[in-house]
PDB file of C-alpha atoms in Angstrom:
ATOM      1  CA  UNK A  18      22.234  15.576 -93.360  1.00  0.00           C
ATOM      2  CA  UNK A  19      23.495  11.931 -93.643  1.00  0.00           C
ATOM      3  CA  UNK A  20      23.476  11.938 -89.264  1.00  0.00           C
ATOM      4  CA  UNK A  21      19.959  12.765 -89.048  1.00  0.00           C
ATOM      5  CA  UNK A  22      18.962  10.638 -91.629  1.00  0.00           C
ATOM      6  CA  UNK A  23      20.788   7.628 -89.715  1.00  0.00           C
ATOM      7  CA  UNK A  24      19.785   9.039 -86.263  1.00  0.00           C
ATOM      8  CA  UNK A  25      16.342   9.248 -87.207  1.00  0.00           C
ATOM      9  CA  UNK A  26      16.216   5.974 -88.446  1.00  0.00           C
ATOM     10  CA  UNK A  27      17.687   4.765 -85.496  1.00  0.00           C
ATOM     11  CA  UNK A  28      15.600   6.235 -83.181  1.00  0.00           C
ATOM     12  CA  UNK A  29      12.403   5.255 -85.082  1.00  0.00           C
ATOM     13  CA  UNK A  30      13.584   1.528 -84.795  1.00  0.00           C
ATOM     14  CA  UNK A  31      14.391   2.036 -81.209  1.00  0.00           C
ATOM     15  CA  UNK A  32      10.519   2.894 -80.609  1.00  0.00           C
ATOM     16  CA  UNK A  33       9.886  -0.492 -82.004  1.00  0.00           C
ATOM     17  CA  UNK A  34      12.742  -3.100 -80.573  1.00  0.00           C
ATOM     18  CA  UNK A  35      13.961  -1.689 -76.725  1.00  0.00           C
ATOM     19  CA  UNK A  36      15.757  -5.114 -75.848  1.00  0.00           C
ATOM     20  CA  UNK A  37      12.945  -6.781 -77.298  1.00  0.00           C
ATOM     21  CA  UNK A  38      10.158  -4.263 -75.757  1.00  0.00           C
ATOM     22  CA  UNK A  39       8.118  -1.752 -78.036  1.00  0.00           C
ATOM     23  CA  UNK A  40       5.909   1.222 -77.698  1.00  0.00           C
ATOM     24  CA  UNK A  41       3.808  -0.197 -80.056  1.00  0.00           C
ATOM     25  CA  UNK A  42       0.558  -1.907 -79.096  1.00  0.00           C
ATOM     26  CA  UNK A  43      -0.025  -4.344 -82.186  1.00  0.00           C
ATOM     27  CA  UNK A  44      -3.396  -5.549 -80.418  1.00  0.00           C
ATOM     28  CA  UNK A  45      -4.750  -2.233 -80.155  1.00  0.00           C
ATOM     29  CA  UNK A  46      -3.149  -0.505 -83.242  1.00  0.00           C
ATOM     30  CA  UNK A  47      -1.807   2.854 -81.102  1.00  0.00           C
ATOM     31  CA  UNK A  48       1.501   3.589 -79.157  1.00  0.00           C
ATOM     32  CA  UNK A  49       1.659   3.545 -75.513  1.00  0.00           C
ATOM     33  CA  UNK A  50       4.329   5.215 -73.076  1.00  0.00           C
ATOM     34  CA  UNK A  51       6.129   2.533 -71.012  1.00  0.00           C
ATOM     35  CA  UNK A  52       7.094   2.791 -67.611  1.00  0.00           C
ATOM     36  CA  UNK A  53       9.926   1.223 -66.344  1.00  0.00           C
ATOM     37  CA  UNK A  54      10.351   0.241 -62.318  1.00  0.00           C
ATOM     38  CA  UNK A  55      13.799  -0.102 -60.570  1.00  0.00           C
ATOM     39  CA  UNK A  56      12.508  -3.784 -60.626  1.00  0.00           C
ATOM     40  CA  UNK A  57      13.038  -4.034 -64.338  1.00  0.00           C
ATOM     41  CA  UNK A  58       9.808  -4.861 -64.325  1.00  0.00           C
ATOM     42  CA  UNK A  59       7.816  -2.793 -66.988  1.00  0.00           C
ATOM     43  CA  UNK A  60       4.152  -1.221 -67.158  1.00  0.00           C
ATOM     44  CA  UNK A  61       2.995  -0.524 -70.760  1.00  0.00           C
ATOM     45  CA  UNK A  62       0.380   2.806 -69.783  1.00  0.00           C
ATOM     46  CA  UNK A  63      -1.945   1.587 -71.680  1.00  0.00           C
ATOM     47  CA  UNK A  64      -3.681   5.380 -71.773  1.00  0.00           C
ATOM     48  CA  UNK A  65      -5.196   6.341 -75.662  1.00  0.00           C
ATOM     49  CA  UNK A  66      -3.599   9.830 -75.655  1.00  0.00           C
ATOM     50  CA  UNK A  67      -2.047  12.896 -77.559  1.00  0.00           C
ATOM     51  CA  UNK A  68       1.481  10.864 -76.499  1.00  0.00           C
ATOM     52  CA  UNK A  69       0.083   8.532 -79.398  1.00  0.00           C
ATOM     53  CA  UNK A  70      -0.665  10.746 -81.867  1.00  0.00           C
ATOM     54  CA  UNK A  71       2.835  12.547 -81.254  1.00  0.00           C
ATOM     55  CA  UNK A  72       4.957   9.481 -83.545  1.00  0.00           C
ATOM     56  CA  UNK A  73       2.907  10.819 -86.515  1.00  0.00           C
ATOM     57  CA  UNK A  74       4.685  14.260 -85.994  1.00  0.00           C
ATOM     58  CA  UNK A  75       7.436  12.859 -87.070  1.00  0.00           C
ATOM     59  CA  UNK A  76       7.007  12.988 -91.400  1.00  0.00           C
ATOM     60  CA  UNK A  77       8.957  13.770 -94.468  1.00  0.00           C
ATOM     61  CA  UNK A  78       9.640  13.075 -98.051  1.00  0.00           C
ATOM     62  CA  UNK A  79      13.083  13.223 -99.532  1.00  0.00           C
ATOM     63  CA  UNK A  80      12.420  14.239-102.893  1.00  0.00           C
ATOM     64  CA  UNK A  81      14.502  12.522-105.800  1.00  0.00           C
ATOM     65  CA  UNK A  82      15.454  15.818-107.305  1.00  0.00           C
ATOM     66  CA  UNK A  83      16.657  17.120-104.141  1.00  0.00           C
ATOM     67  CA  UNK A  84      18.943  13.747-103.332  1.00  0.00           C
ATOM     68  CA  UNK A  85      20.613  14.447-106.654  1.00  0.00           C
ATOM     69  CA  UNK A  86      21.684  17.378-105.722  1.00  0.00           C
ATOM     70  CA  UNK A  87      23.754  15.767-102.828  1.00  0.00           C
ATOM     71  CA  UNK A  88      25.636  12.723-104.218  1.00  0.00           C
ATOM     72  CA  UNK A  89      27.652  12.638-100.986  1.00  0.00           C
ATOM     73  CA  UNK A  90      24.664  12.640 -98.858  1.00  0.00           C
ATOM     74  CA  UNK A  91      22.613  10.080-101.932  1.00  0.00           C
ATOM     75  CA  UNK A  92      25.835   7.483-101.325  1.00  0.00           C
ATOM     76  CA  UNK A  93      25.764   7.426 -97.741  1.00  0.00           C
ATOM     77  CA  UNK A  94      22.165   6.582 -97.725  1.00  0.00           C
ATOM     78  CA  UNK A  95      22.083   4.441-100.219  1.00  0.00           C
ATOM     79  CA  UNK A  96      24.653   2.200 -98.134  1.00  0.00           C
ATOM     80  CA  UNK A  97      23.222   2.430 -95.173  1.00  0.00           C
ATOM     81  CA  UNK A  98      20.071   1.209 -96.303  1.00  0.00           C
ATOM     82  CA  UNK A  99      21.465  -1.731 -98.317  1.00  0.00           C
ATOM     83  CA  UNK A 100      23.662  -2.286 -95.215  1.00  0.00           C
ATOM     84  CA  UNK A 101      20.620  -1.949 -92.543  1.00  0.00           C
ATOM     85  CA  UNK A 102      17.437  -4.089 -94.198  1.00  0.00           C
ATOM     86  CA  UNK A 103      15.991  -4.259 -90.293  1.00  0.00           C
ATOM     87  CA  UNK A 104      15.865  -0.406 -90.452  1.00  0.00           C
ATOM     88  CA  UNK A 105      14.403  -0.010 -93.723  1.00  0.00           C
ATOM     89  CA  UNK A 106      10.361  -0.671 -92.787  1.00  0.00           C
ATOM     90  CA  UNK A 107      10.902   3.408 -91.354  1.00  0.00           C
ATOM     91  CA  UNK A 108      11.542   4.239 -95.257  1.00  0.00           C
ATOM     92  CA  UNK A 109       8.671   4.317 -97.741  1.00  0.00           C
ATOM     93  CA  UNK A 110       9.489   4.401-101.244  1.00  0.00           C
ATOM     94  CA  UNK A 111       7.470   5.403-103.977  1.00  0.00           C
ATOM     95  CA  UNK A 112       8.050   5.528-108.161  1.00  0.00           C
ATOM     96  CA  UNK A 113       6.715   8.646-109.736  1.00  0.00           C
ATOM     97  CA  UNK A 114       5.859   8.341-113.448  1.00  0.00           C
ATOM     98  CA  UNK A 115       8.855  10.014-114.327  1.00  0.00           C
ATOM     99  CA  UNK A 116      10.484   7.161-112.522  1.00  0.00           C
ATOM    100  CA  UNK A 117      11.888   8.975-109.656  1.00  0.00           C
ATOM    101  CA  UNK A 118      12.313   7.591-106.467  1.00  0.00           C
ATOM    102  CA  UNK A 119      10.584   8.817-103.506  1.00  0.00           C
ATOM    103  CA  UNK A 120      11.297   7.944-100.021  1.00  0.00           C
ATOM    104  CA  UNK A 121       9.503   8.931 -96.680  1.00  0.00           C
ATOM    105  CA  UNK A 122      10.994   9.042 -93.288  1.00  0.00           C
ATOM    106  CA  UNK A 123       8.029   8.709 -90.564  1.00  0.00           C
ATOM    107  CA  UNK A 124       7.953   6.766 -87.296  1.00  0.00           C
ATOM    108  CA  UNK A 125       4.884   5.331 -88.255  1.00  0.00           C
ATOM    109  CA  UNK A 126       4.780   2.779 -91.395  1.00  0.00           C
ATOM    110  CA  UNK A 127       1.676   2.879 -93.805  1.00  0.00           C
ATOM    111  CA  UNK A 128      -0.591  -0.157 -91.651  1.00  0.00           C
ATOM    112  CA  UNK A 129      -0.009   1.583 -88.394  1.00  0.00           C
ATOM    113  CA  UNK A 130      -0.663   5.234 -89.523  1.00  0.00           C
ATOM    114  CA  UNK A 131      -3.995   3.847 -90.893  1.00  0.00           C
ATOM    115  CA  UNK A 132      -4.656   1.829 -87.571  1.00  0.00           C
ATOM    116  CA  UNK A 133      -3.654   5.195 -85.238  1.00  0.00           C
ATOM    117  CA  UNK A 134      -6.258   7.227 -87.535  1.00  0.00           C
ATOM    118  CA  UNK A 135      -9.040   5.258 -86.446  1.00  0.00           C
ATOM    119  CA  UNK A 136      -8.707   6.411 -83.513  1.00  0.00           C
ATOM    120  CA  UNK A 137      -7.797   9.718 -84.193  1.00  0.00           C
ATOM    121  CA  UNK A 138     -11.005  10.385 -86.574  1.00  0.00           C
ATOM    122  CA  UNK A 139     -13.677   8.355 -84.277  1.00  0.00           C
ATOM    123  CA  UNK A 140     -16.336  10.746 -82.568  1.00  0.00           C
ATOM    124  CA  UNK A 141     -16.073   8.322 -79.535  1.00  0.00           C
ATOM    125  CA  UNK A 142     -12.146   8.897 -79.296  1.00  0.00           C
ATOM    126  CA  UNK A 143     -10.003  12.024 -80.236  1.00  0.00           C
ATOM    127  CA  UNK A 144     -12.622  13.414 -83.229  1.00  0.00           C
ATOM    128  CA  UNK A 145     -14.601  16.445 -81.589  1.00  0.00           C
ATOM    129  CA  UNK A 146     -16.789  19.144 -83.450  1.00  0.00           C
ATOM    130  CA  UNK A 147     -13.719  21.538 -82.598  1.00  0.00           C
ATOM    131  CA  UNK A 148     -10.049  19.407 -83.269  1.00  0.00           C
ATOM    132  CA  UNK A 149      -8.742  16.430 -81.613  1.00  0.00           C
ATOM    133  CA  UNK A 150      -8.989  15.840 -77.868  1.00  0.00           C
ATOM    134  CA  UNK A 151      -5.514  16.009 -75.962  1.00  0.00           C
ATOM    135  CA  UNK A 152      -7.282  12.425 -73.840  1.00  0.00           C
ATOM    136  CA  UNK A 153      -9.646   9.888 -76.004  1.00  0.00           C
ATOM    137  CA  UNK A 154     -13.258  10.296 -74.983  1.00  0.00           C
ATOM    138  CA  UNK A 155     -13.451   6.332 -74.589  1.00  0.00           C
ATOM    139  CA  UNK A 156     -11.710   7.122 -70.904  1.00  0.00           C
ATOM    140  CA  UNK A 157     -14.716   8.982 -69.786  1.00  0.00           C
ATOM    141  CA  UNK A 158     -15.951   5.381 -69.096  1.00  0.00           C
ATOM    142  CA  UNK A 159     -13.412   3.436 -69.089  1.00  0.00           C
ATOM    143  CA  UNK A 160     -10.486   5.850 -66.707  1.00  0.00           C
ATOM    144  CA  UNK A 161      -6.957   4.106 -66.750  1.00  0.00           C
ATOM    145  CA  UNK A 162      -5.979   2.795 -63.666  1.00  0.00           C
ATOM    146  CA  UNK A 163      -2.466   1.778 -62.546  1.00  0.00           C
ATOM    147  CA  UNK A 164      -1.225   0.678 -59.307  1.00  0.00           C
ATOM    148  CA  UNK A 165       2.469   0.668 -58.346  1.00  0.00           C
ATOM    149  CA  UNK A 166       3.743  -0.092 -54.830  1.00  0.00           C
ATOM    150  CA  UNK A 167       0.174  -0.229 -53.636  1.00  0.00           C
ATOM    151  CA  UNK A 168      -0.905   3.452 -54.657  1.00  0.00           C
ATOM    152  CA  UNK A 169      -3.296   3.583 -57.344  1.00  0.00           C
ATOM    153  CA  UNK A 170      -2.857   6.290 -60.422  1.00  0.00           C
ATOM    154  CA  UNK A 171      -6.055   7.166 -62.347  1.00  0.00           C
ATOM    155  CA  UNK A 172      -6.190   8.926 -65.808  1.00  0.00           C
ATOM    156  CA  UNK A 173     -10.157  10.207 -66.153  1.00  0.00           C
ATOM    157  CA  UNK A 174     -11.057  11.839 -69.715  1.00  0.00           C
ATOM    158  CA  UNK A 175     -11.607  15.851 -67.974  1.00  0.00           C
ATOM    159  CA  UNK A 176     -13.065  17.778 -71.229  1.00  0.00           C
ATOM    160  CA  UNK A 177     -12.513  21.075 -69.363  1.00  0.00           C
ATOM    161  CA  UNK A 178     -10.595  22.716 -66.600  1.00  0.00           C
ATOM    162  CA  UNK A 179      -8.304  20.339 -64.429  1.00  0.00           C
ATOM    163  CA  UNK A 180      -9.772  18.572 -61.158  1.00  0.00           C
ATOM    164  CA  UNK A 181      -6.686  18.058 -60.196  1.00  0.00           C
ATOM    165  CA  UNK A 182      -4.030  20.847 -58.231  1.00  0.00           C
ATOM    166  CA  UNK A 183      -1.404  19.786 -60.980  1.00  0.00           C
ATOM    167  CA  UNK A 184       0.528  22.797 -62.707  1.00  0.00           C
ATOM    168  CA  UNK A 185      -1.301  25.166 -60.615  1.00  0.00           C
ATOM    169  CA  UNK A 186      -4.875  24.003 -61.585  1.00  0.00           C
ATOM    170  CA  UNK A 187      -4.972  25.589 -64.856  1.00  0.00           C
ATOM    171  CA  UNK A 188      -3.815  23.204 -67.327  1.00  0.00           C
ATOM    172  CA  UNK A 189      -5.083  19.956 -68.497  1.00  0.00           C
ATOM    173  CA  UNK A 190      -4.056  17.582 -71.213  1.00  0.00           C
ATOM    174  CA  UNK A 191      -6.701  15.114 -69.896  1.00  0.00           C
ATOM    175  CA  UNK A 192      -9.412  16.159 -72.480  1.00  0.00           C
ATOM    176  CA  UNK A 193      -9.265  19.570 -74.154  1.00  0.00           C
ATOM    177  CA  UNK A 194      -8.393  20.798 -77.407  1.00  0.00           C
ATOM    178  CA  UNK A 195      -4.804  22.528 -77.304  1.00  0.00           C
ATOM    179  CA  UNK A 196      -3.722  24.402 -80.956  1.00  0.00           C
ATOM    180  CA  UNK A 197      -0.486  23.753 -80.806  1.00  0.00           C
ATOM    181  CA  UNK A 198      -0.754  19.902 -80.771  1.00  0.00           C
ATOM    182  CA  UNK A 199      -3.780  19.884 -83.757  1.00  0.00           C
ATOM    183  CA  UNK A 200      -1.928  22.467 -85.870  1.00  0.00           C
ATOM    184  CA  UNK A 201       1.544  19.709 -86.172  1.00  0.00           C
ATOM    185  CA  UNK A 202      -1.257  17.061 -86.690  1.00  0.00           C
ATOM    186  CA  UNK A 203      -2.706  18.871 -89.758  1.00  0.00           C
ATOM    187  CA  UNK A 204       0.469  19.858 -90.892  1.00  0.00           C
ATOM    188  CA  UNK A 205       1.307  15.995 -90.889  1.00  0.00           C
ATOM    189  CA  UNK A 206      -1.476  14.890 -92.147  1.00  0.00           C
ATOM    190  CA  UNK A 207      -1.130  17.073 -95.343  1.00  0.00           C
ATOM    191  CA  UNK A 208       2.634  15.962 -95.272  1.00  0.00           C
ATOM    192  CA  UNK A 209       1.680  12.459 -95.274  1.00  0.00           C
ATOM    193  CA  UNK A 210      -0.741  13.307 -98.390  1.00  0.00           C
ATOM    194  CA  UNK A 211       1.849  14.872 -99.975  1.00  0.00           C
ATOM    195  CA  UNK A 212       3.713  11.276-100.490  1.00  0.00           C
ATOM    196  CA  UNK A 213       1.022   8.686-100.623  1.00  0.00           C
ATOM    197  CA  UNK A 214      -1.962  11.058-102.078  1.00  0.00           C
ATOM    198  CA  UNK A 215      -5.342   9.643-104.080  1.00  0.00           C
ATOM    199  CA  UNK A 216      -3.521   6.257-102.600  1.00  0.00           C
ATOM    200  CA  UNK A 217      -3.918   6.684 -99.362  1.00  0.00           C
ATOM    201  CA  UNK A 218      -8.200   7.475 -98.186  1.00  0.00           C
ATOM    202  CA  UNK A 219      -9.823   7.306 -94.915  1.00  0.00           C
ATOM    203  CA  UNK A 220     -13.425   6.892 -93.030  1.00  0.00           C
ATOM    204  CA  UNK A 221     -14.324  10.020 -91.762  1.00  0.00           C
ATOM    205  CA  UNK A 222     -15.355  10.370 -89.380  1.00  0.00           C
ATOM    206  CA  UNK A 223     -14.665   6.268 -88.729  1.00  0.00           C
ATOM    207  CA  UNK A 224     -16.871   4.287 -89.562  1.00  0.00           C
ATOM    208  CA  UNK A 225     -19.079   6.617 -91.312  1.00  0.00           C
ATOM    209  CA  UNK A 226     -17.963   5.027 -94.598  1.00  0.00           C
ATOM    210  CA  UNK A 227     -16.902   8.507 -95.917  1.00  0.00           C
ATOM    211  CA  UNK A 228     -13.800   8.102 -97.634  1.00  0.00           C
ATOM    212  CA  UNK A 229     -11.538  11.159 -97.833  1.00  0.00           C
ATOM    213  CA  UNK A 230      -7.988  11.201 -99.054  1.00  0.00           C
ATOM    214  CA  UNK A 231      -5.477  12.890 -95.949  1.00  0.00           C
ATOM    215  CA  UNK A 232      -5.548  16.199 -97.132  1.00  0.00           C
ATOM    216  CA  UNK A 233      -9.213  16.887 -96.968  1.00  0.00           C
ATOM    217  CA  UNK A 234      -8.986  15.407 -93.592  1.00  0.00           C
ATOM    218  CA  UNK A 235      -6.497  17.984 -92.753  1.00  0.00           C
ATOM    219  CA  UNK A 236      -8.701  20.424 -94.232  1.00  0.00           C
ATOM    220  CA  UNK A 237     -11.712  19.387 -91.918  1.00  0.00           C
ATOM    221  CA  UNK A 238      -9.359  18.911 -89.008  1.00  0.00           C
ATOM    222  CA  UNK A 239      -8.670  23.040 -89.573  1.00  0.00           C
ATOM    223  CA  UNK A 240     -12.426  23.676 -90.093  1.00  0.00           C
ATOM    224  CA  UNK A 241     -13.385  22.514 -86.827  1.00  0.00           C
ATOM    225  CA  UNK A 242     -10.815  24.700 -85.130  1.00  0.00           C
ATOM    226  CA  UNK A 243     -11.742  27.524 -86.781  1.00  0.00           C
ATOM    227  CA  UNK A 244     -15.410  26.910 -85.771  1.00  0.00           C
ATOM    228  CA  UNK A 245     -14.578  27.147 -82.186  1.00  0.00           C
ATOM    229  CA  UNK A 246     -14.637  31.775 -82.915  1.00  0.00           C
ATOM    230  CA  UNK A 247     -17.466  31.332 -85.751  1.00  0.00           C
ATOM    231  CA  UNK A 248     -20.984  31.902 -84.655  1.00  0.00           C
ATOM    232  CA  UNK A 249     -22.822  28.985 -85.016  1.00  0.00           C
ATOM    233  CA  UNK A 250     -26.712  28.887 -86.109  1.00  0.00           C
ATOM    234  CA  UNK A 251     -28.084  30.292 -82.924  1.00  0.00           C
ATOM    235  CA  UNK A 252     -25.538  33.336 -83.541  1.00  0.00           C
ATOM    236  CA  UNK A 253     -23.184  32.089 -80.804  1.00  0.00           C
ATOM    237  CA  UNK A 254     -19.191  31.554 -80.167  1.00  0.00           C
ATOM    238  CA  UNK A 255     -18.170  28.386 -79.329  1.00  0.00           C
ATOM    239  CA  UNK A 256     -14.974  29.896 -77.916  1.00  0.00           C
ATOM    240  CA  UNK A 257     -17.157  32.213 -75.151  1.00  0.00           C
ATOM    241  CA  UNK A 258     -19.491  29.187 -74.259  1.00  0.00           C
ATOM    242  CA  UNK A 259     -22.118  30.486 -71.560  1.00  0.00           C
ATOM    243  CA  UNK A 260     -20.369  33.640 -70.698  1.00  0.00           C
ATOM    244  CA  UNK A 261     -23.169  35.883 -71.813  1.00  0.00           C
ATOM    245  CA  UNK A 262     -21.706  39.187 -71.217  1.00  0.00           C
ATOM    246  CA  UNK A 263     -19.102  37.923 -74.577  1.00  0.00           C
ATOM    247  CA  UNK A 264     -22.090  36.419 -76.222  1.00  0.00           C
ATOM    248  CA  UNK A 265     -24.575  39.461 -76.062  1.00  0.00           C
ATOM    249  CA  UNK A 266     -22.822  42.697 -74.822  1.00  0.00           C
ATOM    250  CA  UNK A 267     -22.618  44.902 -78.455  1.00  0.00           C
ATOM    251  CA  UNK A 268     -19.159  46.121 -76.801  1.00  0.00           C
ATOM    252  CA  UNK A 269     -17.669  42.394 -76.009  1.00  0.00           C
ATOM    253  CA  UNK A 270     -19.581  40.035 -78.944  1.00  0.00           C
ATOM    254  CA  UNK A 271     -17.179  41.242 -81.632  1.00  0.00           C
ATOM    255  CA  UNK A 272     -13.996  40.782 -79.880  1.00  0.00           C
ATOM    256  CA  UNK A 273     -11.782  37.896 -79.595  1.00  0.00           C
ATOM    257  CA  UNK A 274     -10.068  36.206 -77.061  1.00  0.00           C
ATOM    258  CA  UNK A 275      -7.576  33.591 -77.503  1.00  0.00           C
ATOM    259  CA  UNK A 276      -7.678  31.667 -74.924  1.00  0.00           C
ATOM    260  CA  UNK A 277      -4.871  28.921 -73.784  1.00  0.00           C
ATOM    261  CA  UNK A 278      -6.998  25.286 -74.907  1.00  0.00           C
ATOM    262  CA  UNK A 279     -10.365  24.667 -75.543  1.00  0.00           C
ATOM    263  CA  UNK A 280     -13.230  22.543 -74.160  1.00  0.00           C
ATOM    264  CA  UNK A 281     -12.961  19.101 -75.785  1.00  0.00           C
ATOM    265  CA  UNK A 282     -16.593  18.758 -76.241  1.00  0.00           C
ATOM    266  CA  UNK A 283     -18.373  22.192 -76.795  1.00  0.00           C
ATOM    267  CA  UNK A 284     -14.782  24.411 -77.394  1.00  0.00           C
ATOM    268  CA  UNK A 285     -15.555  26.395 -75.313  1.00  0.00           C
ATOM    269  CA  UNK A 286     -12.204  28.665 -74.423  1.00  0.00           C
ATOM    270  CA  UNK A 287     -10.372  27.381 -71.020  1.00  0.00           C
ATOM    271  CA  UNK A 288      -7.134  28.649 -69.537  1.00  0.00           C
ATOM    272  CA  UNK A 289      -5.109  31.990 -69.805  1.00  0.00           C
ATOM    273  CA  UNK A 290      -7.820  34.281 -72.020  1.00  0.00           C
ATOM    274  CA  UNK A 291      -4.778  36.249 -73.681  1.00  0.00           C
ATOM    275  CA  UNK A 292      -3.297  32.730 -75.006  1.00  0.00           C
ATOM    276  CA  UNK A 293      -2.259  34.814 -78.075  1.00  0.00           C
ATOM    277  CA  UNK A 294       0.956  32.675 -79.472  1.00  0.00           C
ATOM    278  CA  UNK A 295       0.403  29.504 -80.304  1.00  0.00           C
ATOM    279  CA  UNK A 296      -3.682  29.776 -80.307  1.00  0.00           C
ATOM    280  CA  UNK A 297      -3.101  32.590 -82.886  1.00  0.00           C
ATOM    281  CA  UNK A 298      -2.163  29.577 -85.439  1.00  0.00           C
ATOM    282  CA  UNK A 299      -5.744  29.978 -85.874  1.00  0.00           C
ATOM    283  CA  UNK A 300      -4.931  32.582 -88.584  1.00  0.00           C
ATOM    284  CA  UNK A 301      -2.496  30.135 -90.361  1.00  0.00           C
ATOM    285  CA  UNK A 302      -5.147  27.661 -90.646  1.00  0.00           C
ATOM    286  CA  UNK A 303      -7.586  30.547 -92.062  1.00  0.00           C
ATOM    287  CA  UNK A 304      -5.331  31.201 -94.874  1.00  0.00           C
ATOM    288  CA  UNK A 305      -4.630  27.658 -95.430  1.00  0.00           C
ATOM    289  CA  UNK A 306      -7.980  27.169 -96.103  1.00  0.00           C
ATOM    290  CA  UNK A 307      -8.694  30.970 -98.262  1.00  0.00           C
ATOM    291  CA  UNK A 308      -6.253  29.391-100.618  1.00  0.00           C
TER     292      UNK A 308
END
């Protein structure tokens, strides 16, 4: 336990000082890959994707009652955080009224998780009627462009299937709305809740001046996804689009596909049709919300 601890520390600090390089945008509040040329020379990708969201995966509280259980692992940390002060911005602490000590391990500290949710909640970025986008809808005018050794690289915002021969054609993290990827978002979200609660609230969507705390984000987050099988008020699926024969057909409008990722705009379902493992979390977030 005391090894991951240190090694996640370590790692989370790494993300922030690489010889004096981070993947951390302060300007723009969201982290960027980084590519690095045999020239040493190197290219922040300055891209507002899923690849910025993913740091917020990365969530936990240590629980004070838990820690006491484990003085061997409770002395190790406690040295290596009076021993490390440049580490420690990567642990939270909290004071429960019982006067417990909380901590929480997360790549992202408070300011930035607030900055990255701006993003992640605006209608114009990552926030569609059916999850978060995999590619932020602000590069649907604005593509990325890169060029290296005289080639130019483009990154478009592509809602639906792939224009590109890439993976066969059939796969796209340009746009769409992949489960997988929004059910770890939720999950963190409500894990972030868990330590900072009524403390922490939120415009959503941005903006709008609706505060919410992070779990009833979470909750909305798994509404939307859910929506994409519900009929809507015209008695349609968002997941079968304008396939009418799935709409209509007595012997087809009752039965569900679950297809691979989703249109990023309308949810529509994209991909492999039989998509059944990780698209099935849809029934997790069905029960998380029946309870």
């Amino acid at each position: 336990a005391s090894k991951f601890f240190e090694h996640f520390v370590h790692i989370a600090h790494a993300m922030d000082d690489m010889g004096g390089h981070t993947l951390w945008n302060a300007e723009d509040g969201f982290f960027y890959d980084v590519l690095y040329l045999p020239d040493r020379t190197r290219h922040p990708l300055k891209v507002r994707s899923m690849v910025g969201l993913i740091p917020l995966f990365a969530v936990e509280t240590l629980e004070a009652d838990i820690v006491e259980k484990l003085p061997g692992f409770q002395r190790r940390m406690r040295w290596f955080i009076d021993n490390n002060p440049e580490l420690s911005e990567h642990i939270d602490t909290m004071t429960t009224p019982g006067g417990s000590l909380r901590r929480l391990l997360a790549i992202t500290t408070r300011d930035r998780l607030q900055r990255v949710l701006q993003y992640l909640l605006d209608p114009e970025e990552f926030l569609s009627p059916y999850g978060i986008r995999a590619l932020s809808q602000f590069h649907q005018a604005h593509p990325y462009k890169l060029t290296v050794h005289g080639i130019e690289h483009r990154v478009d915002y592509e809602p639906a299937e792939s224009t590109t021969a890439l993976f066969g054609g059939n796969s796209n993290w340009r746009g769409p709305i992949w489960f997988p990827v929004n059910y770890l978002l939720i999950e963190s979200l409500q894990k972030f809740h868990h330590f900072y609660g009524e403390t922490m609230r939120v415009d959503f969507p941005t903006g709008s001046g609706h505060q919410m705390n992070l779990w009833a984000v979470a909750a909305e987050l798994s509404r939307r996804l859910t929506r994409i099988f519900l009929r809507d008020a015209t008695g349609l699926r968002p997941v079968y689009g304008g396939t009418s024969l799935f709409q209509h057909d007595p012997h087809w409008r009752d039965l569900l596909l679950f297809y691979e990722y989703f249109h990023g705009d309308n949810g529509a379902g994209i991909g492999a049709s039989h998509q059944t493992g990780w698209t099935a979390l849809v029934a997790k977030l069905l029960q998380q919300s029946g309870a």
